[in-house]
Amino acid sequence: MRETIATYFQTLQDQICQALETADGQGRFQEDNWKHHSGGGGRTRILQRGNIIEKGGVNFSQVQGQTSEALMRQMNLTEQADYFATGVSIVMHPVSPMVPIIHMNVRYFEMSNGSSWFGGGIDLTPHYVVAEDAQWFHQQLKNTCDKHNLDYYPKFKKWADDYFFIPHRQETRGVGGIFFDYQKPESEADKLKLFDFVKAVGETFAPTYTHLMLKNQSIAYGEAEKQWQLVRRGRYVEFNLAWDRGTKFGLETGGRTESILMSLPPLAGWVYDYQAVSESREAQTLSLLKKGIEWA
């Protein structure tokens, strides 16, 4: 079944890239095919200097090898075995600070000892939090989850709040979304159900983000908003390099560095001891970067 899953992820990559190019209206994805040193490889697709997207990546990978000691520690594994991992990973950094950053990942992991699981999720990182957009975004995710299991959205929403959190800043990366990992099937029928859910999550991405792209791309902004965008991008970089497990997994398994770090923005900024002006839009956004907000 793992080949079926990997083939689907390639098709998902194609569909998402086409939808993003159509919405952007100018940018086109550049593709790099690469091979993994221990087996498999991937297709990295990058769109740069688009009309709406300044830099975005849609990656497909299908790799295999033997778990290293470092990887075993990261994944809490007690025995060494061969692994197979495949998935699609996406990060979009827009030109306008009025369009949010978005991330999605769907993945499947299989061990030679017979263990397997799915993971994934979608989360939104607005430069300026707009309640209407955050609520709409979360409702799309809830709609997808509810079609498969009514427990999924509250469970995976909390997981996203906890995961996409920057401990050294004591703030969330954005307004969250859903996140799930180690969803282990108990039977072949259960595996098919989990795969159907993962497919639904992947297919939620394009219509959700293209809506937000087109809705917000024409909102006026100035230099102050661009400077704030750099600060928010800096926070995004801090999370991805210090805390993100996907980044660590890629580096621990000797993955392709350019593909792993495609999630980073083309430009970011760090202002020493940044303090937002009281009651400003920036201060309001910072006040909403916390866990437990019920958006949907």
Coordinates of C-alpha atoms in Angstrom, one line a residue:
M1 CA 0.0 0.0 0.0
R2 CA 2.9 2.4 0.6
E3 CA 3.4 2.7 -3.2
T4 CA -0.3 3.7 -3.6
I5 CA 0.1 6.3 -0.9
A6 CA 3.3 7.7 -2.5
T7 CA 1.7 7.9 -5.9
Y8 CA -1.3 9.7 -4.4
F9 CA 1.1 12.3 -2.8
Q10 CA 2.7 12.9 -6.2
T11 CA -0.7 13.6 -7.7
L12 CA -1.6 15.9 -4.8
Q13 CA 1.6 17.8 -5.4
D14 CA 0.6 18.3 -9.0
Q15 CA -2.9 19.5 -8.2
I16 CA -1.8 22.0 -5.5
C17 CA 1.0 23.5 -7.7
Q18 CA -1.5 24.0 -10.6
A19 CA -4.0 25.7 -8.2
L20 CA -1.4 28.0 -6.8
E21 CA 0.0 29.0 -10.2
T22 CA -3.6 29.8 -11.3
A23 CA -4.3 31.9 -8.3
D24 CA -1.0 33.7 -8.4
G25 CA -1.4 34.5 -12.1
Q26 CA 2.3 35.1 -12.7
G27 CA 4.7 32.7 -10.8
R28 CA 5.6 29.3 -12.1
F29 CA 7.1 26.4 -10.1
Q30 CA 10.7 25.3 -10.8
E31 CA 11.2 21.6 -10.2
D32 CA 14.3 19.9 -8.9
N33 CA 14.4 16.1 -8.8
W34 CA 16.8 14.6 -6.2
K35 CA 17.9 11.2 -4.8
H36 CA 18.4 10.3 -1.2
H37 CA 21.7 8.7 -0.3
S38 CA 20.1 5.6 1.3
G39 CA 17.2 5.2 -1.2
G40 CA 14.4 7.0 -2.8
G41 CA 14.3 10.8 -3.4
G42 CA 11.8 13.5 -4.2
R43 CA 10.6 16.4 -6.3
T44 CA 11.1 19.9 -4.9
R45 CA 9.1 22.6 -6.5
I46 CA 9.7 26.3 -5.8
L47 CA 7.8 29.3 -6.9
Q48 CA 9.7 32.6 -6.5
R49 CA 8.9 36.3 -7.3
G50 CA 5.2 35.6 -8.1
N51 CA 2.4 38.2 -8.2
I52 CA 1.1 37.1 -4.7
I53 CA 3.6 34.5 -3.6
E54 CA 7.1 35.8 -3.0
K55 CA 8.5 32.3 -2.2
G56 CA 6.7 29.1 -1.9
G57 CA 7.6 25.4 -1.9
V58 CA 5.6 22.3 -2.6
N59 CA 7.7 19.2 -1.9
F60 CA 7.1 15.6 -2.5
S61 CA 9.5 13.0 -1.0
Q62 CA 9.7 9.2 -0.8
V63 CA 12.8 8.1 1.1
Q64 CA 14.0 5.0 2.9
G65 CA 16.9 3.8 4.9
Q66 CA 18.0 2.5 8.3
T67 CA 17.2 4.5 11.5
S68 CA 20.2 6.2 13.0
E69 CA 20.7 6.5 16.8
A70 CA 19.8 10.2 16.6
L71 CA 16.6 9.4 14.7
M72 CA 15.7 6.7 17.1
R73 CA 16.0 9.2 20.0
Q74 CA 13.9 11.8 18.2
M75 CA 11.1 9.4 17.4
N76 CA 11.3 7.4 20.7
L77 CA 12.1 4.1 19.0
T78 CA 13.4 1.3 21.0
E79 CA 14.8 -0.9 18.2
Q80 CA 16.7 -0.2 15.0
A81 CA 14.9 -1.0 11.8
D82 CA 14.6 0.1 8.2
Y83 CA 12.1 2.9 7.5
F84 CA 10.1 4.2 4.6
A85 CA 8.7 7.8 4.6
T86 CA 6.7 9.6 2.0
G87 CA 4.7 12.9 2.1
V88 CA 4.0 16.3 0.8
S89 CA 5.2 19.5 2.6
I90 CA 4.2 23.0 1.8
V91 CA 5.1 26.5 3.0
M92 CA 4.0 29.8 1.3
H93 CA 5.5 33.2 2.0
P94 CA 3.5 35.9 0.3
V95 CA 4.6 39.3 -1.0
S96 CA 2.0 41.2 0.9
P97 CA 2.0 41.4 4.7
M98 CA -1.8 41.3 4.4
V99 CA -1.7 37.7 3.0
P100 CA -0.9 35.1 5.6
I101 CA 1.9 32.5 5.6
I102 CA 0.6 28.9 5.4
H103 CA 2.1 25.5 6.1
M104 CA 0.8 22.0 5.3
N105 CA 2.2 18.6 5.6
V106 CA 0.7 15.1 5.0
R107 CA 2.9 12.1 5.5
Y108 CA 3.1 8.3 5.9
F109 CA 5.8 6.4 7.8
E110 CA 6.5 2.7 7.8
M111 CA 9.0 0.5 9.7
S112 CA 10.4 -2.9 8.6
N113 CA 9.1 -4.2 12.0
G114 CA 5.6 -3.8 10.8
S115 CA 4.7 -0.5 12.5
S116 CA 3.2 2.3 10.4
W117 CA 1.5 5.6 11.0
F118 CA 0.1 8.8 9.3
G119 CA 0.7 12.4 10.3
G120 CA 0.0 15.9 9.0
G121 CA -1.9 19.1 9.4
I122 CA -2.4 22.6 8.2
D123 CA -1.7 25.8 10.1
L124 CA -1.9 29.5 9.3
T125 CA 0.5 32.3 10.3
P126 CA -1.0 35.7 9.5
H127 CA 1.3 38.7 9.8
Y128 CA -1.8 40.6 11.0
V129 CA -4.4 38.4 12.7
V130 CA -7.9 39.1 11.2
A131 CA -10.6 37.3 13.3
E132 CA -12.9 36.8 10.3
D133 CA -10.1 35.0 8.3
A134 CA -9.0 33.0 11.3
Q135 CA -12.5 31.8 11.9
W136 CA -13.2 31.0 8.3
F137 CA -9.9 29.1 8.0
H138 CA -10.6 27.0 11.1
Q139 CA -14.1 26.3 9.9
Q140 CA -12.8 24.8 6.7
L141 CA -10.5 22.5 8.8
K142 CA -13.4 21.6 11.1
N143 CA -15.6 20.7 8.2
T144 CA -13.0 18.3 6.8
C145 CA -12.4 16.7 10.2
D146 CA -16.1 16.3 11.0
K147 CA -16.7 14.3 7.9
H148 CA -14.4 11.6 9.2
N149 CA -14.6 11.8 13.0
L150 CA -16.2 14.4 15.3
D151 CA -13.4 14.1 17.8
Y152 CA -10.7 15.0 15.2
Y153 CA -11.1 18.8 15.1
P154 CA -11.0 19.5 18.9
K155 CA -8.2 17.0 19.4
F156 CA -6.0 18.0 16.5
K157 CA -6.7 21.7 17.0
K158 CA -5.3 21.5 20.6
W159 CA -2.4 19.5 19.3
A160 CA -1.6 22.2 16.8
D161 CA -1.8 24.9 19.5
D162 CA 0.7 22.9 21.6
Y163 CA 3.0 22.0 18.7
F164 CA 3.2 25.3 16.8
F165 CA 4.3 27.2 20.0
I166 CA 7.6 29.1 20.4
P167 CA 8.6 28.4 24.0
H168 CA 11.4 31.0 24.1
R169 CA 8.9 33.7 23.0
Q170 CA 5.9 32.2 24.9
E171 CA 3.7 32.8 21.8
T172 CA 2.1 30.6 19.1
R173 CA 3.5 30.7 15.6
G174 CA 0.2 31.9 14.3
V175 CA -3.5 31.1 14.7
G176 CA -2.9 27.4 14.6
G177 CA -5.0 24.9 12.7
I178 CA -4.8 21.1 13.0
F179 CA -1.8 18.8 13.7
F180 CA -1.7 15.1 14.1
D181 CA 1.0 12.5 14.3
Y182 CA 1.5 8.8 15.0
Q183 CA -2.0 7.8 13.9
K184 CA -1.4 4.1 13.8
P185 CA -3.9 1.9 12.0
E186 CA -5.2 -1.2 13.9
S187 CA -6.2 -3.1 10.7
E188 CA -6.1 -2.7 7.0
A189 CA -9.6 -1.3 7.0
D190 CA -8.5 1.3 9.6
K191 CA -5.5 2.2 7.4
L192 CA -7.7 2.9 4.5
K193 CA -9.9 5.2 6.7
L194 CA -6.9 7.1 8.0
F195 CA -5.6 7.4 4.4
D196 CA -8.9 8.8 3.3
F197 CA -8.7 11.4 6.1
V198 CA -5.2 12.4 5.2
K199 CA -6.2 12.7 1.5
A200 CA -9.1 15.0 2.7
V201 CA -6.7 17.2 4.6
G202 CA -4.4 17.5 1.6
E203 CA -7.3 18.4 -0.7
T204 CA -8.5 21.1 1.8
F205 CA -5.3 23.1 1.3
A206 CA -5.6 24.6 -2.2
P207 CA -9.2 26.0 -2.1
T208 CA -8.6 27.3 1.4
Y209 CA -5.3 29.1 0.8
T210 CA -6.2 30.4 -2.7
H211 CA -9.3 32.0 -1.2
L212 CA -7.2 33.8 1.4
M213 CA -4.6 34.8 -1.3
L214 CA -7.2 36.4 -3.5
K215 CA -9.2 38.0 -0.7
N216 CA -6.3 39.8 0.8
Q217 CA -3.8 40.4 -1.9
S218 CA -5.1 43.9 -3.0
I219 CA -5.3 45.4 0.6
A220 CA -3.1 48.5 0.7
Y221 CA 0.1 48.5 2.9
G222 CA 3.1 50.6 3.5
E223 CA 6.7 50.4 4.8
A224 CA 5.6 49.9 8.4
E225 CA 3.6 46.8 7.5
K226 CA 6.6 45.4 5.5
Q227 CA 8.9 45.9 8.5
W228 CA 6.4 44.1 10.7
Q229 CA 6.3 41.3 8.1
L230 CA 10.0 40.8 8.5
V231 CA 9.6 40.6 12.3
R232 CA 6.9 37.9 11.9
R233 CA 9.0 36.0 9.4
G234 CA 11.8 36.1 11.9
R235 CA 9.6 34.3 14.4
Y236 CA 8.7 31.8 11.8
V237 CA 12.4 31.0 11.2
E238 CA 13.0 30.6 14.9
F239 CA 10.3 28.0 15.2
N240 CA 11.4 26.0 12.1
L241 CA 15.1 25.9 13.0
A242 CA 14.8 25.4 16.7
W243 CA 11.6 23.3 17.3
D244 CA 10.1 21.8 14.1
R245 CA 10.4 18.0 14.1
G246 CA 10.1 17.8 10.3
T247 CA 13.2 20.0 9.8
K248 CA 15.0 17.9 12.4
F249 CA 13.9 14.6 10.7
G250 CA 15.1 15.8 7.3
L251 CA 18.5 16.8 8.7
E252 CA 18.9 13.7 10.8
T253 CA 18.2 11.4 7.8
G254 CA 20.7 13.2 5.6
G255 CA 18.0 14.8 3.4
R256 CA 18.5 17.4 0.7
T257 CA 19.3 20.6 2.5
E258 CA 17.8 23.0 0.0
S259 CA 14.5 21.0 0.1
I260 CA 14.4 20.9 3.9
L261 CA 15.1 24.7 4.2
M262 CA 12.7 25.7 1.5
S263 CA 10.3 26.6 4.4
L264 CA 12.4 29.7 5.2
P265 CA 11.3 33.1 3.8
P266 CA 13.5 34.9 1.3
L267 CA 14.0 37.7 3.8
A268 CA 13.4 38.0 7.6
G269 CA 14.3 40.5 10.3
W270 CA 15.1 40.6 14.0
V271 CA 14.7 43.9 15.9
Y272 CA 16.4 43.9 19.3
D273 CA 13.8 43.9 22.1
Y274 CA 11.0 44.7 19.8
Q275 CA 8.0 46.4 21.6
A276 CA 4.8 46.9 19.7
V277 CA 3.1 50.3 20.2
S278 CA 0.2 50.0 22.6
E279 CA -3.2 49.4 20.9
S280 CA -1.6 49.1 17.5
R281 CA -2.5 46.4 15.0
E282 CA 0.8 44.8 15.8
A283 CA 0.1 44.8 19.5
Q284 CA -3.4 43.3 18.8
T285 CA -1.8 40.5 16.7
L286 CA 0.7 39.7 19.5
S287 CA -2.2 39.5 22.0
L288 CA -3.9 36.8 19.9
L289 CA -0.8 34.6 19.5
K290 CA -1.8 32.2 22.3
K291 CA -3.2 28.8 22.8
G292 CA -6.8 27.9 23.4
I293 CA -8.6 30.5 21.2
E294 CA -11.8 28.8 19.9
W295 CA -11.8 30.2 16.4
A296 CA -14.4 27.8 15.0

